[in-house]
Coordinates of C-alpha atoms and ligand atoms in Angstrom, one line a residue:
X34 CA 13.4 -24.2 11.0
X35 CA 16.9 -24.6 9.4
X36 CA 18.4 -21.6 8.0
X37 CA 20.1 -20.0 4.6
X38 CA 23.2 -22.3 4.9
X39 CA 20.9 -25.8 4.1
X40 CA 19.0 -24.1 1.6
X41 CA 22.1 -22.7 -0.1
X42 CA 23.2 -26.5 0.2
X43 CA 20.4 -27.8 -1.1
X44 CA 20.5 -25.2 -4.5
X45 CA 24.0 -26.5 -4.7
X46 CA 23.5 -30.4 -5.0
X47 CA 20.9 -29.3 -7.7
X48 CA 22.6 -27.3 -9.6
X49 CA 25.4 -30.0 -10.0
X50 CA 22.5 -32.8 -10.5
X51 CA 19.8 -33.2 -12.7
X52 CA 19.6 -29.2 -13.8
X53 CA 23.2 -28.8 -14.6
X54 CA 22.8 -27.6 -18.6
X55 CA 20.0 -25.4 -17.8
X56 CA 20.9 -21.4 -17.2
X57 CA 19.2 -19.5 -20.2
X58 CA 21.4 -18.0 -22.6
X59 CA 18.8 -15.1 -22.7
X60 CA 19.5 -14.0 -19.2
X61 CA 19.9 -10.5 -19.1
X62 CA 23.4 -9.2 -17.6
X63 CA 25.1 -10.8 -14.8
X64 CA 24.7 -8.8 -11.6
X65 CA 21.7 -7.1 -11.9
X66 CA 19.4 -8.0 -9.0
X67 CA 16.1 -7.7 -10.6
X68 CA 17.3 -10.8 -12.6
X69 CA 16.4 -12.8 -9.9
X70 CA 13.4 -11.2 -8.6
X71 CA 11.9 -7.8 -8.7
X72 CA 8.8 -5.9 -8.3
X73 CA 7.7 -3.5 -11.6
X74 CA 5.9 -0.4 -11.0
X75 CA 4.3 1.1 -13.9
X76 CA 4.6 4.9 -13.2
X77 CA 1.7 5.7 -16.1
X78 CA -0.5 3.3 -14.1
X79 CA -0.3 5.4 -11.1
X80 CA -0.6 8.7 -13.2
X81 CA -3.7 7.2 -15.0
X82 CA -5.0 6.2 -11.9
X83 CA -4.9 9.4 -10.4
X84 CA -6.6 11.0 -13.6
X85 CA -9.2 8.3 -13.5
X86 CA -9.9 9.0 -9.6
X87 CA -9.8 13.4 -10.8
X88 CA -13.0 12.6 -13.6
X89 CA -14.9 10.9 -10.4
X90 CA -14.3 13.8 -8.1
X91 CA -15.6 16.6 -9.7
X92 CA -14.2 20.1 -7.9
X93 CA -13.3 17.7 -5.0
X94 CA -9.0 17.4 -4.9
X95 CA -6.8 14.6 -4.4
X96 CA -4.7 13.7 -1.6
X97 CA -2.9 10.6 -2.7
X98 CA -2.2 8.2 0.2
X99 CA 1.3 6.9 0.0
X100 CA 2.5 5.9 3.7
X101 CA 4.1 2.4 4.1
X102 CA 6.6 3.5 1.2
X103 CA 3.6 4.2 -1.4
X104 CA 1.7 0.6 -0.6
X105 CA 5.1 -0.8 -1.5
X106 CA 5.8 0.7 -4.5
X107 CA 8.3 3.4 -3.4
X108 CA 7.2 6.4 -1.4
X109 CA 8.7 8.7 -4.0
X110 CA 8.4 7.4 -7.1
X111 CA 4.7 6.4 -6.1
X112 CA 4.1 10.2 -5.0
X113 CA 6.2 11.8 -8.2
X114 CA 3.9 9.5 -10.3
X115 CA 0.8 11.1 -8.3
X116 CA 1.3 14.3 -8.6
X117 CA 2.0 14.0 -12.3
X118 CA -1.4 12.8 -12.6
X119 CA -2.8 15.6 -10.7
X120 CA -2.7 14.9 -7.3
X121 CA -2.3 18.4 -4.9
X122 CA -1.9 16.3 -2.0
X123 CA -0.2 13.7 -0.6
X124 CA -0.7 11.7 2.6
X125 CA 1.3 9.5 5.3
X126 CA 0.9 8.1 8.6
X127 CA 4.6 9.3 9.7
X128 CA 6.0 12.2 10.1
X129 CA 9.4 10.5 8.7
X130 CA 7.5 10.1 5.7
X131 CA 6.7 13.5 5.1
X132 CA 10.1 14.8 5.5
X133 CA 11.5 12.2 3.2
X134 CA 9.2 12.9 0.4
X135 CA 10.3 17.2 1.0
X136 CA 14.0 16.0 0.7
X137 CA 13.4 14.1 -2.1
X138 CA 12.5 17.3 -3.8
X139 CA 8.7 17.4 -3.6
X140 CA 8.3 20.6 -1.9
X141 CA 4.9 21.5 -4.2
X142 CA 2.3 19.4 -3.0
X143 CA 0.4 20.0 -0.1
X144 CA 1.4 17.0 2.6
X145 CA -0.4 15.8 5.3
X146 CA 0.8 13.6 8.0
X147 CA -1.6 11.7 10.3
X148 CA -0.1 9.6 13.2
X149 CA 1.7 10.5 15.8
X150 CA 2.7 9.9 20.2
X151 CA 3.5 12.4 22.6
X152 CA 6.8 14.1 22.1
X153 CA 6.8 13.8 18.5
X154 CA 9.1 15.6 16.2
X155 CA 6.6 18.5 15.7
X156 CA 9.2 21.4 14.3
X157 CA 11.0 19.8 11.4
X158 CA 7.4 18.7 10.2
X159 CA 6.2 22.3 10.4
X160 CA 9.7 23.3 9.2
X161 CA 9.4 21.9 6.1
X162 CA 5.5 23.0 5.2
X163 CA 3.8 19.3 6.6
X164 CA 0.5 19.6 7.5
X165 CA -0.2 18.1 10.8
X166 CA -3.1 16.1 12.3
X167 CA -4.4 17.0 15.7
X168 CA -6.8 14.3 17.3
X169 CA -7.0 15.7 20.9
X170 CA -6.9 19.0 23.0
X171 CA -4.0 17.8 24.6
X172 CA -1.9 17.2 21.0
X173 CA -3.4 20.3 19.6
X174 CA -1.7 22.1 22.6
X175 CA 2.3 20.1 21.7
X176 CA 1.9 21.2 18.6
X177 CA 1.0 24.9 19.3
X178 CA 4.1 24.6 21.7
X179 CA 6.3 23.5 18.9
X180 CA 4.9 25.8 16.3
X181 CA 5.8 28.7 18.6
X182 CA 9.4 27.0 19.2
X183 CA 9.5 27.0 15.5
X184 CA 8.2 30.8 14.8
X185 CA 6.1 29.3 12.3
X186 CA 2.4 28.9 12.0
X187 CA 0.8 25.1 12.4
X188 CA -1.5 23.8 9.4
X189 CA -3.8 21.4 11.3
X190 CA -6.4 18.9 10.3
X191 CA -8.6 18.5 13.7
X192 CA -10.0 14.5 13.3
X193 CA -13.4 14.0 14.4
X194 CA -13.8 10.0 15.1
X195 CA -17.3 9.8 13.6
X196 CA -17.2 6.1 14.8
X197 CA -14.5 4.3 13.4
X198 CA -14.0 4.3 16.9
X199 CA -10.0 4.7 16.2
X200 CA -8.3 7.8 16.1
X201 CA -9.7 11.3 16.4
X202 CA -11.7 12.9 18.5
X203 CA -15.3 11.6 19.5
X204 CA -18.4 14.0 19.8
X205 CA -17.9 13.8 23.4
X206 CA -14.2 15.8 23.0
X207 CA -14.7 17.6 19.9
X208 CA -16.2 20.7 21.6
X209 CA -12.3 21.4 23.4
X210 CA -10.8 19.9 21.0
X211 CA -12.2 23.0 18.4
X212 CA -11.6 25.1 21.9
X213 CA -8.0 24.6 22.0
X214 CA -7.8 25.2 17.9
X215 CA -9.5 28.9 18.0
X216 CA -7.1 29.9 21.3
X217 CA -3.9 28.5 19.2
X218 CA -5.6 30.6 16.3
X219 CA -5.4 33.7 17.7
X220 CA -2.3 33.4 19.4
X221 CA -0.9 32.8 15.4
X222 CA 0.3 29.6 16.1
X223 CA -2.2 27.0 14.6
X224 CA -3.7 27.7 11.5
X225 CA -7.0 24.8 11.2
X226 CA -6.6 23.8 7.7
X227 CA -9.0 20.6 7.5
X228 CA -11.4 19.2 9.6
X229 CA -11.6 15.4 8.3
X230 CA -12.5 11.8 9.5
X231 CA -12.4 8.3 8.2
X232 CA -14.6 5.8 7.5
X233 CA -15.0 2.1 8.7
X234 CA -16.9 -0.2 6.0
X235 CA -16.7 1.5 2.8
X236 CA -15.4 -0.8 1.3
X237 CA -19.4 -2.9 2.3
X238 CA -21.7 -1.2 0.1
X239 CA -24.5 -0.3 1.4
X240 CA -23.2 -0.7 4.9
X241 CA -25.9 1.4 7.1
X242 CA -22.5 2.7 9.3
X243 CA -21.3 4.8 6.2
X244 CA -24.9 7.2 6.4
X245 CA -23.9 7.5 10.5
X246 CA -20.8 8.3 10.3
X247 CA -21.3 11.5 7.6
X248 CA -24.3 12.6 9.9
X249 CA -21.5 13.1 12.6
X250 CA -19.1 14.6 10.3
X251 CA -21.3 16.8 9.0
X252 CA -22.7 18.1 12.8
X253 CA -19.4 18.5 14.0
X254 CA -18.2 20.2 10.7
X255 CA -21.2 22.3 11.8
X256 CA -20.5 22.6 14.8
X257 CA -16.8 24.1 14.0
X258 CA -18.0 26.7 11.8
X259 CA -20.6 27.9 14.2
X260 CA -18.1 29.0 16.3
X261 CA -16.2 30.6 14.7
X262 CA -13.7 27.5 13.1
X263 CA -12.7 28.4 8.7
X264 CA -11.4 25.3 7.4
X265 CA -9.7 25.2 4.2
X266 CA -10.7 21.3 3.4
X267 CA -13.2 19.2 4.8
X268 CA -12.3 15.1 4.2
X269 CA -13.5 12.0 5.2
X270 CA -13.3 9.5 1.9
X271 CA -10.8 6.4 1.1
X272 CA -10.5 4.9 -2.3
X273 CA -13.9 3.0 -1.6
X274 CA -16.0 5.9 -0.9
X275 CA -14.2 8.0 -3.6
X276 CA -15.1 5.3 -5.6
X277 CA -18.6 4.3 -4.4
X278 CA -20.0 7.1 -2.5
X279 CA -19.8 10.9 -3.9
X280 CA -21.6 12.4 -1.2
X281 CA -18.8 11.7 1.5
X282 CA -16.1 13.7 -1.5
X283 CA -16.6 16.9 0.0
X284 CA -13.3 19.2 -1.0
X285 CA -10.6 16.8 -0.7
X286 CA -10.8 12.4 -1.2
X287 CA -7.9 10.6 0.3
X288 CA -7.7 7.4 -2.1
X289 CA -4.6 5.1 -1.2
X290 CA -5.1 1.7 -2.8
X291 CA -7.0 3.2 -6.1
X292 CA -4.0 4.8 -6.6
X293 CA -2.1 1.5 -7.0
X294 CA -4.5 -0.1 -9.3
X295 CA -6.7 -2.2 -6.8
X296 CA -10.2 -2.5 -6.5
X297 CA -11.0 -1.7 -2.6
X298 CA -14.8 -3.0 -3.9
X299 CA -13.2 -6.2 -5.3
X300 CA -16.7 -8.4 -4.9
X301 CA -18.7 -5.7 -6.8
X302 CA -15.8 -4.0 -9.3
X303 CA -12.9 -5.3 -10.7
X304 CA -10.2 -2.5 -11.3
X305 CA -11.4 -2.4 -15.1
X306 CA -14.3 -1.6 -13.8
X307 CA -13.6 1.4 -11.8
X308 CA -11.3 2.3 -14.5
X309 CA -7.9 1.9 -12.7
X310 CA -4.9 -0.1 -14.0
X311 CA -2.9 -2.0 -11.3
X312 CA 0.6 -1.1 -11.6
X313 CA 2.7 -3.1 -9.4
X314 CA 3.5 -6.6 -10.8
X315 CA 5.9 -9.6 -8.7
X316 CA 8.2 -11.4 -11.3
X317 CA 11.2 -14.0 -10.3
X318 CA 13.2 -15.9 -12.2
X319 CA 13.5 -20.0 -11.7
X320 CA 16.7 -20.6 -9.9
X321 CA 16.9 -24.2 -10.4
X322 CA 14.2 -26.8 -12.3
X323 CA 14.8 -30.5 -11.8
X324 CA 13.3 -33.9 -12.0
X325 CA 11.8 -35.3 -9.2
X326 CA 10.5 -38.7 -9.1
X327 CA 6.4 -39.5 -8.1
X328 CA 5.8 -39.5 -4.2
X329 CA 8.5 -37.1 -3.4
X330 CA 7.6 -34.7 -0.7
X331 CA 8.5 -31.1 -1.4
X332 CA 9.6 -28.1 1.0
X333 CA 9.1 -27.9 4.4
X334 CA 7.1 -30.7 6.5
X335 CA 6.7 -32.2 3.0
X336 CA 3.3 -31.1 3.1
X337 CA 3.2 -31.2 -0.9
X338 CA 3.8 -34.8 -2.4
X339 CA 4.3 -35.3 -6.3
X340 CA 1.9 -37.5 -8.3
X341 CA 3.8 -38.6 -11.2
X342 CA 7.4 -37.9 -12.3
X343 CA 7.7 -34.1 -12.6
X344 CA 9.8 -31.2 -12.9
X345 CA 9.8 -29.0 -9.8
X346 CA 10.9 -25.1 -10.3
X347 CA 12.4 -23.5 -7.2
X348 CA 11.2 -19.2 -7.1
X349 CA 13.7 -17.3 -5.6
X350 CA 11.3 -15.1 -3.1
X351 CA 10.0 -16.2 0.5
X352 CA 7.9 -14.7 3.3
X353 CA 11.1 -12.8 4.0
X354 CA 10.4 -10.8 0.9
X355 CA 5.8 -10.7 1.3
X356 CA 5.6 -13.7 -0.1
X357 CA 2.9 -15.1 2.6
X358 CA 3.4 -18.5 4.3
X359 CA -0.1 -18.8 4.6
X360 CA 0.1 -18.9 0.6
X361 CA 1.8 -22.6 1.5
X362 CA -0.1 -24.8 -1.4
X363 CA -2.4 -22.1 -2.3
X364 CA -0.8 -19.2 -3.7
X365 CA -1.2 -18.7 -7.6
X366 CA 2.1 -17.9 -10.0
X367 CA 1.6 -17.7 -13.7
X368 CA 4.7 -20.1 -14.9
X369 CA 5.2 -22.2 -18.0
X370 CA 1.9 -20.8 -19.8
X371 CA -0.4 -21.4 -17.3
X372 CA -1.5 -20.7 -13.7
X373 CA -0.1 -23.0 -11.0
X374 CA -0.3 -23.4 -7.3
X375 CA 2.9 -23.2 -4.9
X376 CA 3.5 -26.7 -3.9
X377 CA 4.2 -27.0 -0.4
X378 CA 5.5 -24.7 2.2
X379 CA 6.3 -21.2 1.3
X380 CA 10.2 -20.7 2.9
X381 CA 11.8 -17.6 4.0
X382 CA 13.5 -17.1 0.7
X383 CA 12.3 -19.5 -1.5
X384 CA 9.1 -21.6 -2.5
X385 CA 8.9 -24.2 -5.1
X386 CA 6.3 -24.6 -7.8
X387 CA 5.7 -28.4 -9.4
X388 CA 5.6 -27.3 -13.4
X389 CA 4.5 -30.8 -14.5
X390 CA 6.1 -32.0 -18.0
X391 CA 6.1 -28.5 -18.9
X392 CA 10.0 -27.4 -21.7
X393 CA 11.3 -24.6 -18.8
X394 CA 14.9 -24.1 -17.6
X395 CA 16.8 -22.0 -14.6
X396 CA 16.1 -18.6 -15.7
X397 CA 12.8 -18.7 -17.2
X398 CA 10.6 -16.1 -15.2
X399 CA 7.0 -16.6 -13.7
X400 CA 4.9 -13.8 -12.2
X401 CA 3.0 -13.7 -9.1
X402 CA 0.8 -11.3 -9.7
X403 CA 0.5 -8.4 -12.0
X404 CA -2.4 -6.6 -13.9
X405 CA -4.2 -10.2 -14.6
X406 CA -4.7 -9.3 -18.7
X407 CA -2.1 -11.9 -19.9
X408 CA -3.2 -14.7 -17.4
X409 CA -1.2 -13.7 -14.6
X410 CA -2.8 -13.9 -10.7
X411 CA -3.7 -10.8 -9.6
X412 CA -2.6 -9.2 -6.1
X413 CA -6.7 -10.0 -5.3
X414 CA -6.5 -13.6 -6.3
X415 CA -3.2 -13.7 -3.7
X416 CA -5.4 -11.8 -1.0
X417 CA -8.6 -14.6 -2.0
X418 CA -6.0 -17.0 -1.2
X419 CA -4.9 -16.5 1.6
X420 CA -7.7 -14.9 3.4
X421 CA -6.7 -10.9 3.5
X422 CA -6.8 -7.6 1.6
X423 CA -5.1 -6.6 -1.6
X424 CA -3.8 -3.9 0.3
X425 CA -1.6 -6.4 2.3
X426 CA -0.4 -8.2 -0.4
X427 CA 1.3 -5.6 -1.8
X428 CA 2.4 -3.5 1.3
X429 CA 4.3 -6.4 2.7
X430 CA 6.2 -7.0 -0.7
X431 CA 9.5 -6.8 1.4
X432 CA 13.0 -4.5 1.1
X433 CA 15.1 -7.4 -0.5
X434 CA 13.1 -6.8 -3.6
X435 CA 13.8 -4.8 -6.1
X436 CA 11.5 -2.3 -7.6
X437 CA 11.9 -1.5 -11.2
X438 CA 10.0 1.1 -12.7
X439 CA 8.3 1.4 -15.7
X440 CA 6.6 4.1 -17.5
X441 CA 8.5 7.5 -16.6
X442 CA 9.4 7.9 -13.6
X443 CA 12.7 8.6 -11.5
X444 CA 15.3 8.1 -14.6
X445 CA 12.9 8.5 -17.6
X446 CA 11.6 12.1 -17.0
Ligands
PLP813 C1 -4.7 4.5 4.6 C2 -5.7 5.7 4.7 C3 -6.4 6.1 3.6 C4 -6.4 5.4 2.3 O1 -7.2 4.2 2.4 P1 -7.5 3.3 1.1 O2 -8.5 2.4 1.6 O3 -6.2 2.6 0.8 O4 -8.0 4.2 0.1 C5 -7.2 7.2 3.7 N1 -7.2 7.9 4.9 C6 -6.6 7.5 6.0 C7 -6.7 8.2 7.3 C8 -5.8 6.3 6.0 O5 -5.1 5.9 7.1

């Protein structure tokens, strides 16, 4: 692997070669990083999402999942966007998470965290009104400690693992697990606000695990309130039950990637289907076109070789910024009025698409993915590609990139 000084060369010579007339008057202003690449997020895509999700759900309310910085689209624009369109909740894996959303002014929403290790920063999450998760006697008992530290009162959502076999409590534990919650409830210092779970193949319809796994959430739900144990909320869907299974919505769903646009169904429903609107799409602007003659290999290993005389584009975006190396001659980008296919090895920063005989200059854009109604790939196709989930694709869309909003949001509202 060589590093940014080569490439950097190599722009260079090509800029002073073949491509030298070609920067687009129609560039917008100098400066601005999203003229290179950026990812838009379409605020009203995520409000309209959350609507769409509310008419499925009946009485049943929204937590919107936004851990890993909202799916990538911006932990608190994603969540302002949310809770416009109705969401009362919110959920991350991190306690960091939680506490940047309450800075960041969203001090209304009921928030749940979810994931945490010993010795965790338990007081400024009950500090600042976070609803905790407690998947064992043992964490149940830090987090009483710490409430009492704090003189304030723990929300906690006790996790039975119905078989996901991940975190939680199984039905083996769950009996002192509900123990240690109605001690810490009379001593003041737990309050048990949810009992919830999470399913493992929603997302396979029809998969005989889904009926198992609300049998035992439902007996140790049961179980709880036979002894004595009030919870406020009882939860155990994702987006694909919300969307798929209504007798798993009980009082609260926990969608994440229908939120975003994406169908977590995506060989049964397209997000038209379910009614959702993607809203985060990947656009870059050609930092170089050139002519390269036939036989040339391109990029890394030269593992793409040109068949005629063509003009090769070079997209400003690598696997530094999500763009998958595994998407190395297979990843779809919507350039020159068509769909093409990355020729050749995806780079850190860069990758380089083979445009054919197609009128395009340095500066023209091209879209990885986006909603798919004006041709454009779709974060799916880019997940068919390369073998893995939507939700990847556009969770790993990195730092260096941009995000521009669209539709309302932090500025327009
Ligand atoms: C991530 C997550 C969700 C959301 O899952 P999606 O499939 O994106 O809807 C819900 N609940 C828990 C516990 C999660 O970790």
């Amino acid at each position: 692997m060589d590093t940014g000084r080569t490439h950097s060369r190599r722009v260079a010579a090509g800029r002073k070669g073949a491509d030298s007339t070609a920067a687009r008057a129609a560039v917008p202003e100098h400066g601005d990083p999203s003229t290179r690449a950026e990812a838009r997020v379409d605020l009203a895509a995520i409000r309209a999402n959350v609507e769409a999700i509310r008419g499925r759900v009946g009485d049943a309310a929204v937590l919107a999942v936004v851990k890993a910085d909202g799916y990538g689209h911006g932990l608190v624009p994603a969540a302002r966007a949310a809770v416009d369109g109705g969401a009362g909740w919110l959920g991350v894996a991190t306690i960091e998470e939680a506490l940047a959303l309450r800075a960041a002014g969203l001090t209304a929403p009921r928030i749940l965290s979810w994931l945490a290790a010993p010795g965790e920063r338990w007081q400024p999450a009950l500090a600042a009104g976070v609803d905790v998760a407690a998947y064992s006697a043992w964490q149940l008992n830090e987090i009483a400690e710490a409430a009492e530290h704090a003189g304030a009162t723990a929300r906690v959502h006790l996790k039975i693992d119905s078989g996901l076999n991940r975190g939680g409590a199984g039905p083996k534990d769950w009996p002192a697990l509900i123990d240690a919650a109605l001690s810490a409830q009379a001593e003041g210092t737990v309050r048990v606000a949810g009992i919830w779970s999470h399913l493992a193949c929603a997302d396979e319809l029809g998969h005989p695990s889904v009926d198992r796994q609300l049998a035992v959430f439902r007996e140790a739900v049961a179980f709880a309130e036979r002894v004595g144990v009030r919870p406020e909320v009882r939860h155990l869907a994702n987006s694909a039950a919300t969307l798929t299974r209504p007798d798993t919505h009980f009082d609260l769903v926990r969608p994440g990637l229908a939120v975003y646009g994406l169908s977590p169904v995506p060989e049964v429903s397209s997000p038209g289907e379910l009614g959702l609107v993607p809203a985060m799409s990947v656009r870059a602007r050609l930092a170089l076109v050139k002519r390269v003659p036939a036989g040339e290999g391109v990029s890394y290993g030269h593992r793409y070789v040109t068949s005629t005389e063509t003009t090769l584009g070079l997209v400003p975006l690598g696997y530094a910024d999500g763009v998958p190396r595994a998407a190395s001659n297979l990843g779809p980008v919507w350039a020159g009025g068509r769909r093409r296919t990355i020729a050749g090895t995806v780079c850190m920063d860069q990758f380089v698409l083979d445009l054919g005989d197609v009128a395009t200059v340095a500066g023209d854009e091209v879209v990885l993915f986006g909603a798919g109604t004006s041709g454009e790939p779709t974060a799916q196709d880019w997940a068919d590609a390369t073998g893995t989930i939507s939700w990847e694709i556009v969770t790993r869309i990195g730092a260096r990139v941009p995000r521009h909003y669209v539709g309302g949001g932090p500025d327009g509202r």
